[in-house]
Short mmCIF file of C-alpha atoms (C1' of nucleotides) in Angstrom, two decimals:
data_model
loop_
_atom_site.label_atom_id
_atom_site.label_comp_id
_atom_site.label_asym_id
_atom_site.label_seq_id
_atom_site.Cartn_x
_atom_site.Cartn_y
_atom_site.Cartn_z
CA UNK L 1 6.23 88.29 -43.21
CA UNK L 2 9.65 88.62 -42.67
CA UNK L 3 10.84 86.12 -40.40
CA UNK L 4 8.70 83.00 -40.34
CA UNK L 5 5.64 81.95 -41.34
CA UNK L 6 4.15 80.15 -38.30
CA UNK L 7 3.93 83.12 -36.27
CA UNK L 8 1.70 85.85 -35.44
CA UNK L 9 3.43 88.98 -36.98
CA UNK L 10 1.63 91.69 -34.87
CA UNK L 11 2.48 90.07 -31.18
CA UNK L 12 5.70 89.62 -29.76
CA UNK L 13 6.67 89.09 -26.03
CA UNK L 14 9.32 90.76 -24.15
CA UNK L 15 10.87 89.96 -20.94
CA UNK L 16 12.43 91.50 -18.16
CA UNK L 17 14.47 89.04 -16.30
CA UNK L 18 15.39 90.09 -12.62
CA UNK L 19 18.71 88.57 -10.88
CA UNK L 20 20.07 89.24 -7.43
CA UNK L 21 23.60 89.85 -6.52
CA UNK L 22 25.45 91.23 -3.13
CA UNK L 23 22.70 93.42 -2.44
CA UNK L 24 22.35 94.61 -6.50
CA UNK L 25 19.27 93.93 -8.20
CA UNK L 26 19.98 93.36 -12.30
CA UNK L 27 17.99 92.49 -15.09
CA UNK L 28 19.31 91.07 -17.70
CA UNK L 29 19.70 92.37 -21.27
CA UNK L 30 20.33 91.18 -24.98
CA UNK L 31 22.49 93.41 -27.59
CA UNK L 32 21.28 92.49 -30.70
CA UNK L 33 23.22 90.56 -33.28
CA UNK L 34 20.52 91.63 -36.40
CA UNK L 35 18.58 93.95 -37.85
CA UNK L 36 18.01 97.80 -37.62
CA UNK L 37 18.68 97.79 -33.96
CA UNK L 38 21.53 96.13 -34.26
CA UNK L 39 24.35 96.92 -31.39
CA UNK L 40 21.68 98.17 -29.55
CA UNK L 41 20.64 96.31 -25.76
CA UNK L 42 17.23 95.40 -25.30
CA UNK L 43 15.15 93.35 -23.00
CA UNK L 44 14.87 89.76 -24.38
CA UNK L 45 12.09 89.28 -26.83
CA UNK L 46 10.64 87.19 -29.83
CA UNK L 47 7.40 86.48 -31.64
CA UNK L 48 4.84 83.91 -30.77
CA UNK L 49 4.16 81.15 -32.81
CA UNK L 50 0.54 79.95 -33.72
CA UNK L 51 0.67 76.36 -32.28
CA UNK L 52 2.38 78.09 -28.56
CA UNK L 53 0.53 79.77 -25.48
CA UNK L 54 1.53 83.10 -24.47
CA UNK L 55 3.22 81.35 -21.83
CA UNK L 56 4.87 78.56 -23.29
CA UNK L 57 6.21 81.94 -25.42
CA UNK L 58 7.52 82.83 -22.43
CA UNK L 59 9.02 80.15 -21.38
CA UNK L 60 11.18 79.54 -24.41
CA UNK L 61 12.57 82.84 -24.78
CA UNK L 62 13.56 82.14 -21.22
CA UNK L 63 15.05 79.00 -22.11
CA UNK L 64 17.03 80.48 -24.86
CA UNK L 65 19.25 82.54 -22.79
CA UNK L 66 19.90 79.94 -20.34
CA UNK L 67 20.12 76.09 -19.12
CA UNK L 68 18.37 76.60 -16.08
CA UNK L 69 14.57 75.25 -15.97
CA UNK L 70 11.71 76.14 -13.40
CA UNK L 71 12.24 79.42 -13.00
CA UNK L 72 9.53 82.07 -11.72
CA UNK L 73 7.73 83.76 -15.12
CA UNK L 74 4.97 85.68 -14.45
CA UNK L 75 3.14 87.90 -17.03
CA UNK L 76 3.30 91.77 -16.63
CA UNK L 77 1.39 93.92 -19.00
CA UNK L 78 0.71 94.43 -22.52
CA UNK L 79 1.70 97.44 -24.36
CA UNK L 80 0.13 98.54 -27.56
CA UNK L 81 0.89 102.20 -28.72
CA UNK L 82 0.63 102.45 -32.02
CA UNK L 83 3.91 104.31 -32.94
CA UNK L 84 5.66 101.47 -29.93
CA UNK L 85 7.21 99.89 -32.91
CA UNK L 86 8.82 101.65 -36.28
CA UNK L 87 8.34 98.97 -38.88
CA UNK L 88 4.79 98.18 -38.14
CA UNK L 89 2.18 97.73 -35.76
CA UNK L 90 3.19 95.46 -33.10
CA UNK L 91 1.98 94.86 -29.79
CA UNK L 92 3.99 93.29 -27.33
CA UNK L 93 2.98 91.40 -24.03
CA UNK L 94 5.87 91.87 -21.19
CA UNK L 95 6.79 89.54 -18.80
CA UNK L 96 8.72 89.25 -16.29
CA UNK L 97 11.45 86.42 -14.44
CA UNK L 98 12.96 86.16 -10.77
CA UNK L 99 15.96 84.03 -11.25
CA UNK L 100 19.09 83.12 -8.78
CA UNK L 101 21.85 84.79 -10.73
CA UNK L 102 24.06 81.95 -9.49
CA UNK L 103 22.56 79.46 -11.43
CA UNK L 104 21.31 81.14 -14.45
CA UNK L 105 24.50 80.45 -17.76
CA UNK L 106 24.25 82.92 -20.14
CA UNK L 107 24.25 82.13 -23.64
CA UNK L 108 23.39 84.65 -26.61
CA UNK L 109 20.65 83.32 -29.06
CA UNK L 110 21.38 82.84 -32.86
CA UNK L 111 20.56 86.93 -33.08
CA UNK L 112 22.02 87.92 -30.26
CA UNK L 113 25.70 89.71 -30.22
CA UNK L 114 25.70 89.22 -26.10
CA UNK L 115 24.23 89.03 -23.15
CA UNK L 116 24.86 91.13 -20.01
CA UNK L 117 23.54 91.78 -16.48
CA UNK L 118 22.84 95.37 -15.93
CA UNK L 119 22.20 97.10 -12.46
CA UNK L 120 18.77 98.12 -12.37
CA UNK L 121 19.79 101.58 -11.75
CA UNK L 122 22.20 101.99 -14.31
CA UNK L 123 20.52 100.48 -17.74
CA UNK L 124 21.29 101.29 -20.99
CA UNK L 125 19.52 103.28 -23.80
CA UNK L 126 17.26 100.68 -25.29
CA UNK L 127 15.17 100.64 -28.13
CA UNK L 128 11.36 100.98 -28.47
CA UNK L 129 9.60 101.27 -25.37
CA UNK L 130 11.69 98.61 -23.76
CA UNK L 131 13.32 101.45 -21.15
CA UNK L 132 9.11 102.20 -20.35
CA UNK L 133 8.14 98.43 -20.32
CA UNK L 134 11.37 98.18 -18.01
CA UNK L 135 10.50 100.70 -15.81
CA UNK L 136 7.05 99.84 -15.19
CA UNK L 137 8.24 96.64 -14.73
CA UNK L 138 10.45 97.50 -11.85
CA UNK L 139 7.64 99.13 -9.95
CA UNK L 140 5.48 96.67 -10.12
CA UNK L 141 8.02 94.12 -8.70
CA UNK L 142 8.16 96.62 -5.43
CA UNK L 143 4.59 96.34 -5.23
CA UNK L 144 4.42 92.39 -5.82
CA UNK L 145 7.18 91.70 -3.51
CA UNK L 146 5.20 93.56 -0.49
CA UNK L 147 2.35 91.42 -0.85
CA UNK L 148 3.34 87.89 -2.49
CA UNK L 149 6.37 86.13 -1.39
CA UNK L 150 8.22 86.12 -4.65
CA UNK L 151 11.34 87.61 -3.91
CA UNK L 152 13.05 83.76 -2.51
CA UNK L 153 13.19 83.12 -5.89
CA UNK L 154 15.92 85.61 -6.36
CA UNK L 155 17.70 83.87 -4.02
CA UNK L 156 19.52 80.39 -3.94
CA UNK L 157 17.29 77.82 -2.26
CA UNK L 158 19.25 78.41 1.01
CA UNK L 159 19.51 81.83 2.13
CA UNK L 160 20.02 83.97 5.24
CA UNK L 161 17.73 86.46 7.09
CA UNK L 162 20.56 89.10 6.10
CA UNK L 163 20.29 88.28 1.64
CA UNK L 164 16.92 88.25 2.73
CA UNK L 165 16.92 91.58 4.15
CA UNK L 166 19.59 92.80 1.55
CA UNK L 167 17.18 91.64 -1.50
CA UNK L 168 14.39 93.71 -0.14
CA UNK L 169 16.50 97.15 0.37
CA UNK L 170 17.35 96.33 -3.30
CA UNK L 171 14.01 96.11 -4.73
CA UNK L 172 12.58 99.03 -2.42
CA UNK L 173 15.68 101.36 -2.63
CA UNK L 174 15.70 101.96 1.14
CA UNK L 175 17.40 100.61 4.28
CA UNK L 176 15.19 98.69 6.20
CA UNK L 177 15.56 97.92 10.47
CA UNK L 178 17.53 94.32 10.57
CA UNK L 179 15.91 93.49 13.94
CA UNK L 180 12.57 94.15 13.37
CA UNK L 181 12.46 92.78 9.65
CA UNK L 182 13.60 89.35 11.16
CA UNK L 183 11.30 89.37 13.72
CA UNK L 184 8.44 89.94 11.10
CA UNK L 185 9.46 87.02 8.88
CA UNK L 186 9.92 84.83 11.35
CA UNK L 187 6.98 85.44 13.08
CA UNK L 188 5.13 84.31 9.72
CA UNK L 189 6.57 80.95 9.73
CA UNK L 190 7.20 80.62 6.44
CA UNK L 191 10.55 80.06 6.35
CA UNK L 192 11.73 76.85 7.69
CA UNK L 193 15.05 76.60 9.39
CA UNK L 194 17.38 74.19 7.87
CA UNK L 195 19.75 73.80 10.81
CA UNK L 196 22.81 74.58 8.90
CA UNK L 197 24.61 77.43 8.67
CA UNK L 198 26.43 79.26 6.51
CA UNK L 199 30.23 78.29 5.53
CA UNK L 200 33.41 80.25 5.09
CA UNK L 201 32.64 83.51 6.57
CA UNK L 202 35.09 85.63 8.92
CA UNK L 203 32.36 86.23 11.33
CA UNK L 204 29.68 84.11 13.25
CA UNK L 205 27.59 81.95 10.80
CA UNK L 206 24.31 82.89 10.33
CA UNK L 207 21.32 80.10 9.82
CA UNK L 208 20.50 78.91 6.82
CA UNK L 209 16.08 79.56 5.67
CA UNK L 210 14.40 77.69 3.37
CA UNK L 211 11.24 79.18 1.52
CA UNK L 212 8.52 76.47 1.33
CA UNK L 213 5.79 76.95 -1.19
CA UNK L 214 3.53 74.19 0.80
CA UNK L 215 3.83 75.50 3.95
CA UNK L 216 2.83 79.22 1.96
CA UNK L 217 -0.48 77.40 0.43
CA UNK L 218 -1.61 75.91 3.68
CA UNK L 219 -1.14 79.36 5.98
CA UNK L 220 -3.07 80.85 2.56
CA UNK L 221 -5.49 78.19 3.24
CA UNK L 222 -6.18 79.67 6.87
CA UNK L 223 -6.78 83.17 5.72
CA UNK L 224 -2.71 84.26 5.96
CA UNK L 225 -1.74 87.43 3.87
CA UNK L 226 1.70 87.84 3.07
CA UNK L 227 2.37 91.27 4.15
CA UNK L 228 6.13 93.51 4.54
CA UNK X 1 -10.36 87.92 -42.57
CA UNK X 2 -14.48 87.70 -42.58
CA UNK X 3 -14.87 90.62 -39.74
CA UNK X 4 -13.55 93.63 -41.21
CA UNK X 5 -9.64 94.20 -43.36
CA UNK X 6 -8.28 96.55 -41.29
CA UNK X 7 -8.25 95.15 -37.82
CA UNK X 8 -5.58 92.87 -36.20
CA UNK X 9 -7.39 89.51 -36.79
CA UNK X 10 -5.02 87.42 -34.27
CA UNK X 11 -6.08 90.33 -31.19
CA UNK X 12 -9.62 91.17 -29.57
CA UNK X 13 -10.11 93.02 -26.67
CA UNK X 14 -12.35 92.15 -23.68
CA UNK X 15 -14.03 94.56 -21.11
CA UNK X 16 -14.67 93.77 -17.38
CA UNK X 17 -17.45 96.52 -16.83
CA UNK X 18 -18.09 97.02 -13.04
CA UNK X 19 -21.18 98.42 -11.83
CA UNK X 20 -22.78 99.12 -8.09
CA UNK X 21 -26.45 99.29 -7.05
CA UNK X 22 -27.76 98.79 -3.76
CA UNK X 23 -25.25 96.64 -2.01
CA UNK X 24 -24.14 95.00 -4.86
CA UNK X 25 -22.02 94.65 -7.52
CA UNK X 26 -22.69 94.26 -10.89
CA UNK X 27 -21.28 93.18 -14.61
CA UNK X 28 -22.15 94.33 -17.91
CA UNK X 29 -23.06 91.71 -20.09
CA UNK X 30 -23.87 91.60 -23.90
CA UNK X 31 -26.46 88.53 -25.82
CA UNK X 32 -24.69 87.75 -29.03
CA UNK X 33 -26.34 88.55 -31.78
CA UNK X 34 -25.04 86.87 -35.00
CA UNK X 35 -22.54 84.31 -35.41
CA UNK X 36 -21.82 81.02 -33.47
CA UNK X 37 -22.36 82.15 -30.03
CA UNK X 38 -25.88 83.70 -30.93
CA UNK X 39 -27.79 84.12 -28.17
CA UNK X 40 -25.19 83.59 -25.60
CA UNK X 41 -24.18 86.22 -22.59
CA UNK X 42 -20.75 87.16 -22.90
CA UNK X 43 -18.10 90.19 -22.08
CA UNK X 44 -18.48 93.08 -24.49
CA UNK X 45 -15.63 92.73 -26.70
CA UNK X 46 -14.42 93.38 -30.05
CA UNK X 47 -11.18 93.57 -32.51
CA UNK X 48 -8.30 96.03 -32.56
CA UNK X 49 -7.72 98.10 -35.52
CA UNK X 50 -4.08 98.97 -36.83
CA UNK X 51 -4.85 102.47 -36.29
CA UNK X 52 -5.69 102.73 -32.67
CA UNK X 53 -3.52 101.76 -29.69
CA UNK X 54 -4.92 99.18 -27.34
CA UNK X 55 -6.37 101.44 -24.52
CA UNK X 56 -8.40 103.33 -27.39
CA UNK X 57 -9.36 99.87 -28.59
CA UNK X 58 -10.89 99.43 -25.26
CA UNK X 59 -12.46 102.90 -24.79
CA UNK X 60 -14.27 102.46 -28.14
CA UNK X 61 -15.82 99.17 -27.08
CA UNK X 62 -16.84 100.85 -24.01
CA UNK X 63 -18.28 103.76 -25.64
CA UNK X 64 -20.31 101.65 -28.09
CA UNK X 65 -22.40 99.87 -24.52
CA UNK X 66 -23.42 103.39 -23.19
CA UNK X 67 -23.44 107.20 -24.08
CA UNK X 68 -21.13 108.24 -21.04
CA UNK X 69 -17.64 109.02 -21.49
CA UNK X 70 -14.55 109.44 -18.92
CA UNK X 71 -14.95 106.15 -17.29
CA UNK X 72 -12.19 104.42 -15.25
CA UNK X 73 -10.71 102.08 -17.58
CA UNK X 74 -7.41 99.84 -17.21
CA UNK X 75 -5.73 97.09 -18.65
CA UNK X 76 -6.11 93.89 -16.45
CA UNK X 77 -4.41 90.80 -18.43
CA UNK X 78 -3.62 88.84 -21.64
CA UNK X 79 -5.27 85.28 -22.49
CA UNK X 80 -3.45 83.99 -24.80
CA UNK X 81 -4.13 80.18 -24.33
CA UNK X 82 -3.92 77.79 -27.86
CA UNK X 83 -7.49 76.71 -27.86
CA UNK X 84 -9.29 79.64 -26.00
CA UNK X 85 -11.00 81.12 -29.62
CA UNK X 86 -12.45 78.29 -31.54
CA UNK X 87 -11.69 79.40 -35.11
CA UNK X 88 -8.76 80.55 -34.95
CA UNK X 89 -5.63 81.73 -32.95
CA UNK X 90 -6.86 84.92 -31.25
CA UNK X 91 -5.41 86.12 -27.96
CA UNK X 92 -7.50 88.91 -25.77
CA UNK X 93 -6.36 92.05 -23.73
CA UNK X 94 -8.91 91.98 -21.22
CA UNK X 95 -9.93 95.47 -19.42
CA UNK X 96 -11.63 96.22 -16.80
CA UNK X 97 -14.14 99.10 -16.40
CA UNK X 98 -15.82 100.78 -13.27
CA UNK X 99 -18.74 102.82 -13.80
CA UNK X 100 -21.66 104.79 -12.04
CA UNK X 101 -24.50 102.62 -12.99
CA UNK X 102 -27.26 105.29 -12.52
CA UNK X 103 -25.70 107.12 -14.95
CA UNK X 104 -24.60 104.55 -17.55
CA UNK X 105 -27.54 104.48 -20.03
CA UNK X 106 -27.00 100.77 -22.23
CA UNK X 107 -27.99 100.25 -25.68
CA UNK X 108 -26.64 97.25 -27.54
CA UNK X 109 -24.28 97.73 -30.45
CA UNK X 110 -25.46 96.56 -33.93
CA UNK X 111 -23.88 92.45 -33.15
CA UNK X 112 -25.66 92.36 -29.89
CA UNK X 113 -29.18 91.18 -29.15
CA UNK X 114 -29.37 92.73 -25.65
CA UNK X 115 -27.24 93.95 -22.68
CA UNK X 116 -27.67 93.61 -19.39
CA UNK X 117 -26.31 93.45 -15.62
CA UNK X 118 -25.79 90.96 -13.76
CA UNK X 119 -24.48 89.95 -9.70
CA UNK X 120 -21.40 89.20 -9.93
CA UNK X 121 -22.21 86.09 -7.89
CA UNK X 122 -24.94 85.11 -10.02
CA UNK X 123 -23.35 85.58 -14.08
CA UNK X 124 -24.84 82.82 -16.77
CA UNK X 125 -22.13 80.86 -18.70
CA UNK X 126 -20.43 82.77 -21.26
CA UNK X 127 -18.45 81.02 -24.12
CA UNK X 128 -14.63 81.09 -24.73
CA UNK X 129 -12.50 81.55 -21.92
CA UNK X 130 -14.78 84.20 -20.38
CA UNK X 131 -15.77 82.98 -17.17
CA UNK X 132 -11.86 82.26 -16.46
CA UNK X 133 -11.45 85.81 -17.38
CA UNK X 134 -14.14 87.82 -15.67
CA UNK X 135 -13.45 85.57 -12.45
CA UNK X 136 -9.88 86.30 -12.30
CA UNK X 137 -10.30 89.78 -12.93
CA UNK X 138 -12.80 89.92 -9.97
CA UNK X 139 -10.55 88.76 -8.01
CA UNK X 140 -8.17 91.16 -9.10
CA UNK X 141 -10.60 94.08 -8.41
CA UNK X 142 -10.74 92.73 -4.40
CA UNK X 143 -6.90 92.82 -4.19
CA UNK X 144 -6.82 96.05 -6.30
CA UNK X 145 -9.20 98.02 -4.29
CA UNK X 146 -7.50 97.69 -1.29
CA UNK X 147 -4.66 99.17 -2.46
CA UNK X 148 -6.05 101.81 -4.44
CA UNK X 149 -8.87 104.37 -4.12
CA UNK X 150 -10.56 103.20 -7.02
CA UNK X 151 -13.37 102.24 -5.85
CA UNK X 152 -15.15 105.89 -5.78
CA UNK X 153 -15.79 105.59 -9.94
CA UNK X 154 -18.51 102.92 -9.01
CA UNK X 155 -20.34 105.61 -6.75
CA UNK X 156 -22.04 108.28 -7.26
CA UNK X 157 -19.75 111.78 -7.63
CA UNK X 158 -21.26 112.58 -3.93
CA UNK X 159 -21.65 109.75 -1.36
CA UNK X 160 -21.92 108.49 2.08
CA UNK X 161 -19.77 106.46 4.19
CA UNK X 162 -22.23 104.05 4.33
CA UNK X 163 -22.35 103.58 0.56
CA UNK X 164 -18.87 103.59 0.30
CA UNK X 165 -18.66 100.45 3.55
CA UNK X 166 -20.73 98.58 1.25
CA UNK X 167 -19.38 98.91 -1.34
CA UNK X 168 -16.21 97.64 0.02
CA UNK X 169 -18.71 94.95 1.52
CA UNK X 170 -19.79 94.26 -1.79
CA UNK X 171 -16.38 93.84 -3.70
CA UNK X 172 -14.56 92.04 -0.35
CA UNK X 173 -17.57 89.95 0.11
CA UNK X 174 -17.35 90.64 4.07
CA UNK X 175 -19.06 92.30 6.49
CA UNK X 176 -16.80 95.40 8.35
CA UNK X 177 -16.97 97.45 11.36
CA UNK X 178 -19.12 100.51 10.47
CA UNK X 179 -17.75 102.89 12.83
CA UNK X 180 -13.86 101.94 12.39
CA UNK X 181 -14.76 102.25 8.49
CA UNK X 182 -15.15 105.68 8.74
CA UNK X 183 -12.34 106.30 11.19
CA UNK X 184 -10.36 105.01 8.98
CA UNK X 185 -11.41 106.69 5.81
CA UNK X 186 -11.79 109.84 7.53
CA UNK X 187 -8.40 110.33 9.01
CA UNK X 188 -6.81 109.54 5.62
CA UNK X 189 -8.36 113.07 4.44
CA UNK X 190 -8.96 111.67 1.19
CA UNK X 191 -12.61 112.77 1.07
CA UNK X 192 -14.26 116.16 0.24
CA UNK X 193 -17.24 116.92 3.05
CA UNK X 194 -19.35 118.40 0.19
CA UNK X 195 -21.50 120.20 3.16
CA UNK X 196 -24.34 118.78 1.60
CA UNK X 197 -26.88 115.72 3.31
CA UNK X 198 -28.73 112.88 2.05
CA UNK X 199 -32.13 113.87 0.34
CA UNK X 200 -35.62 112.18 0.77
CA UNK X 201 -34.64 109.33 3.66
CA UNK X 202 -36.51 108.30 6.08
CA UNK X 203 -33.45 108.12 9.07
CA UNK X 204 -31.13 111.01 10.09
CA UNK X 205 -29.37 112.16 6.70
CA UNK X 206 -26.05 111.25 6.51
CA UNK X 207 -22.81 113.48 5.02
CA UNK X 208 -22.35 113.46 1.88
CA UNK X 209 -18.66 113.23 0.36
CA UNK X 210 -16.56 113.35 -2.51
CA UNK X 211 -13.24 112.13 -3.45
CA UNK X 212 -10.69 114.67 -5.10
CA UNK X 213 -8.02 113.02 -7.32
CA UNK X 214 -5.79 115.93 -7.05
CA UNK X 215 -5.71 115.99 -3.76
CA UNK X 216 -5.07 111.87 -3.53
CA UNK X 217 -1.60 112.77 -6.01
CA UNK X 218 -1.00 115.29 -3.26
CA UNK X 219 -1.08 112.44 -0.37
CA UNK X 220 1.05 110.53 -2.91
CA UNK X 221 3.68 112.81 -3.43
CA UNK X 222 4.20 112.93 0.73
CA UNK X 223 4.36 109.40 0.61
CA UNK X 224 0.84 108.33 1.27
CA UNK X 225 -0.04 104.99 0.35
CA UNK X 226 -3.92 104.06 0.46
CA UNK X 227 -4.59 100.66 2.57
CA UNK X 228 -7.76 99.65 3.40
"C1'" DT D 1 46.20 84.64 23.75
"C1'" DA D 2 43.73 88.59 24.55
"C1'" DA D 3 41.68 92.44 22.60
"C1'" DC D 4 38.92 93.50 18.74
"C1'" DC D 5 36.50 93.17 14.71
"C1'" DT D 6 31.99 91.79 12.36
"C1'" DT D 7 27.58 89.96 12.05
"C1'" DA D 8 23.84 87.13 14.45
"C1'" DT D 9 20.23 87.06 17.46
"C1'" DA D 10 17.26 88.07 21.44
"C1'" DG D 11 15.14 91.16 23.95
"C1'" DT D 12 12.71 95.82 25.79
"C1'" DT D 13 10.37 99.91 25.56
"C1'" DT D 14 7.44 103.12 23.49
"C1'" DA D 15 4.46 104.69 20.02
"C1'" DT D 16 0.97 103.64 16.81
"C1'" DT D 17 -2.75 101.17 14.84
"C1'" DT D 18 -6.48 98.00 14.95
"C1'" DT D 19 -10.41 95.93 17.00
"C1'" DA D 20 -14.44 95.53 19.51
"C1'" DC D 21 -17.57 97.96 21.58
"C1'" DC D 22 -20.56 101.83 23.60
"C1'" DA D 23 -23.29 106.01 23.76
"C1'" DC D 24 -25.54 109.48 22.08
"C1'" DA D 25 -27.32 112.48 18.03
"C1'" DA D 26 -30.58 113.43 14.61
"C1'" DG D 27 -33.85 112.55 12.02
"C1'" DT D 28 -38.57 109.74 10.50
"C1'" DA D 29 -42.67 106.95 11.52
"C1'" DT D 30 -46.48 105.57 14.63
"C1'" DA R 1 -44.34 111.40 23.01
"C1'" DT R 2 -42.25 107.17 21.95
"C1'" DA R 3 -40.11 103.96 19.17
"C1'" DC R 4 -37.17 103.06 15.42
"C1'" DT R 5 -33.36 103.77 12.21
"C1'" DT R 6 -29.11 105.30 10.76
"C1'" DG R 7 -25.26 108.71 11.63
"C1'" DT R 8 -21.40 110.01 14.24
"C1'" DG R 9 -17.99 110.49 17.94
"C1'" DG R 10 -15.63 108.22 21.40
"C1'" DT R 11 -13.09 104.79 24.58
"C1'" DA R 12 -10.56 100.82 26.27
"C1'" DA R 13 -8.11 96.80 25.29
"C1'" DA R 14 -5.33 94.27 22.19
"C1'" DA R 15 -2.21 93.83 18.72
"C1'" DT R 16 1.50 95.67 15.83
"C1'" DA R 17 5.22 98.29 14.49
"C1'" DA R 18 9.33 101.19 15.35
"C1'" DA R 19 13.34 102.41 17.67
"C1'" DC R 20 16.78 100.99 20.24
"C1'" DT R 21 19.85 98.01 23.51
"C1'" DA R 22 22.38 94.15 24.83
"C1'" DT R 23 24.69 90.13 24.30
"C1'" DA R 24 26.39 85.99 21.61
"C1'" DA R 25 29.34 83.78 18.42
"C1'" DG R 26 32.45 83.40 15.71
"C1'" DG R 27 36.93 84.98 13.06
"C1'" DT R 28 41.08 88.35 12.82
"C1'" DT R 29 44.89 90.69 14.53
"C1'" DA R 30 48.38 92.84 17.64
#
DNA sequence: TAACCTTATAGTTTATTTTACCACAAGTAT
DNA sequence: ATACTTGTGGTAAAATAAACTATAAGGTTA
């Protein structure tokens, strides 16, 4: 075993961290510092140990690109071709983060050479199946973000119907009807108003929304389904 | 390594098989045969050699329950908790499976003592993390089916609406509106009118249909998106 | 300061879909 | 022949979604 000994050599988890920008969705990428791939970008990855979940995994290879904690980690799907990796067999479970780009420092790891936010429409060559992992990982978010209400945590904690709007023509690559997409989220009443409003803009200020995860679990309670 | 050398001893695979009968639906069950869990239900499952990828993994467990092949077979999620495998560190891909039950014949594989179908409202306690796992994927299948027209691989190749309305009564766990059921199915023009009726009932015999995948990647490429 | 941007926000109107029923058809069983 | 069961087509009302219009509320500029 090549790099440690306290870890399971045939499973390693990769993730695909989302970030959202002036209407540009990213994810972000690692170029590696190491190794056979080295120069290359790829999605940020490492091997589990034996005494961590799957999700505590997660979590720390999270962690080791950035300062920011509590951030939304989900997993994705696992991916097990046999010829997915050259060196050996390795399987690899993908996950996948919504963070607010604002808050979210980049560091590189010990291995890493950088670390760089790419527009989801214009990635790099990366190695393994990372580009397929990637990709499937993109179309799931447009289906998850139809039917859970995941994509506020893209956003900063205060955000306006318009980022709102914005994020979603990102994530579903098409224009969507201003108008009738506020009138469908507020008609949910999930979003609370926060009576302030935006600052230092050279037009009217729009109202600042709030996304709140209680008042999401008790309309759940009552049979609401998150729909767009 | 007391199973076999040339499997992946940290990574097992676990099937969700699906079955439908009469209203209801069912899940395939094996009785443990040897080891620790000996006479205990649980979900077929078994380890991942290094020369098969992870869907063949799960193909070959499902072949080894019946003598039917070209079943509907996908990846649901990873469990990967610390102290879900008693031994040892293992982590499980779990599948899922839906099949036609008439024409699934069972015989138990060499470990098992017996296998068997059960409600899916009605299983016994299984060991490991089991229960967690068939109960979150059957709660995956409700959201799932709703969004995709998977749920023809638990019917017969020819069916009724009626069959299909409870099936979806089944899986939802709700009663629906008979006659908007088949509006709605209908006008989708997802189903094949085979020309053909229901055989030997004793009521007016209904039309019997059939779903056409090709035709369904037709819809798709216009756009279509199955909703239920 | 008045005209003019830009974006916010509140309707209105029309088309479409969903829901809740109803009525009759087509068979079998008594 | 009549009753019973399920299949099948339809309608009317209600709810939703889509397309579009109008006006408000700022800041910017001539």
């Amino acid at each position: 075993m090549q790099y440690s000994d306290n870890i399971i050599d045939a499973l390693s988890i990769d993730c695909v961290i989302f970030g959202f920008k002036d209407t540009q969705l990213y994810v972000l990428l690692v170029k590696h510092g190491i190794g056979p791939t080295l120069g290359q970008w790829a999605l940020p990855g490492s091997w589990i140990r034996y005494n961590e979940s799957i999700d505590a995994a997660a979590n720390r290879i999270l962690s080791s690109q950035t300062s920011v904690g509590d951030i939304y980690l989900e997993q994705f799907k696992t991916f097990g071709d046999l010829d997915r990796f050259p060196a050996r067999r390795v399987i690899t479970i993908a996950y996948y983060a919504l963070v607010n780009i604002e808050k979210f420092e980049l560091h590189a790891g010990p291995t890493e050479a950088d670390v760089q936010w790419f527009k989801v429409w214009d990635v790099p060559t990366m190695p393994f199946d990372h580009k397929t992992i990637f990709e499937s990982c993109l179309s799931f978010l447009k289906h998850k973000v139809q039917h859970e209400p995941i994509g506020f945590n893209l956003l900063p904690p205060k955000f306006t119907l318009l980022q709102l709007l914005e994020l979603y023509e990102a994530i579903l690559n098409q224009k969507l009807d201003k108008s009738n997409f506020r009138k469908k989220f507020l008609k949910m009443n999930l979003l609370v108003d926060t009576k302030e409003r935006q600052q230092d803009v050279s037009h009217r200020a729009a109202t600042l929304y709030r996304f709140d995860e209680n008042i999401y679990n008790k309309l759940l309670d009552k049979g609401f389904v998150f729909e767009i």
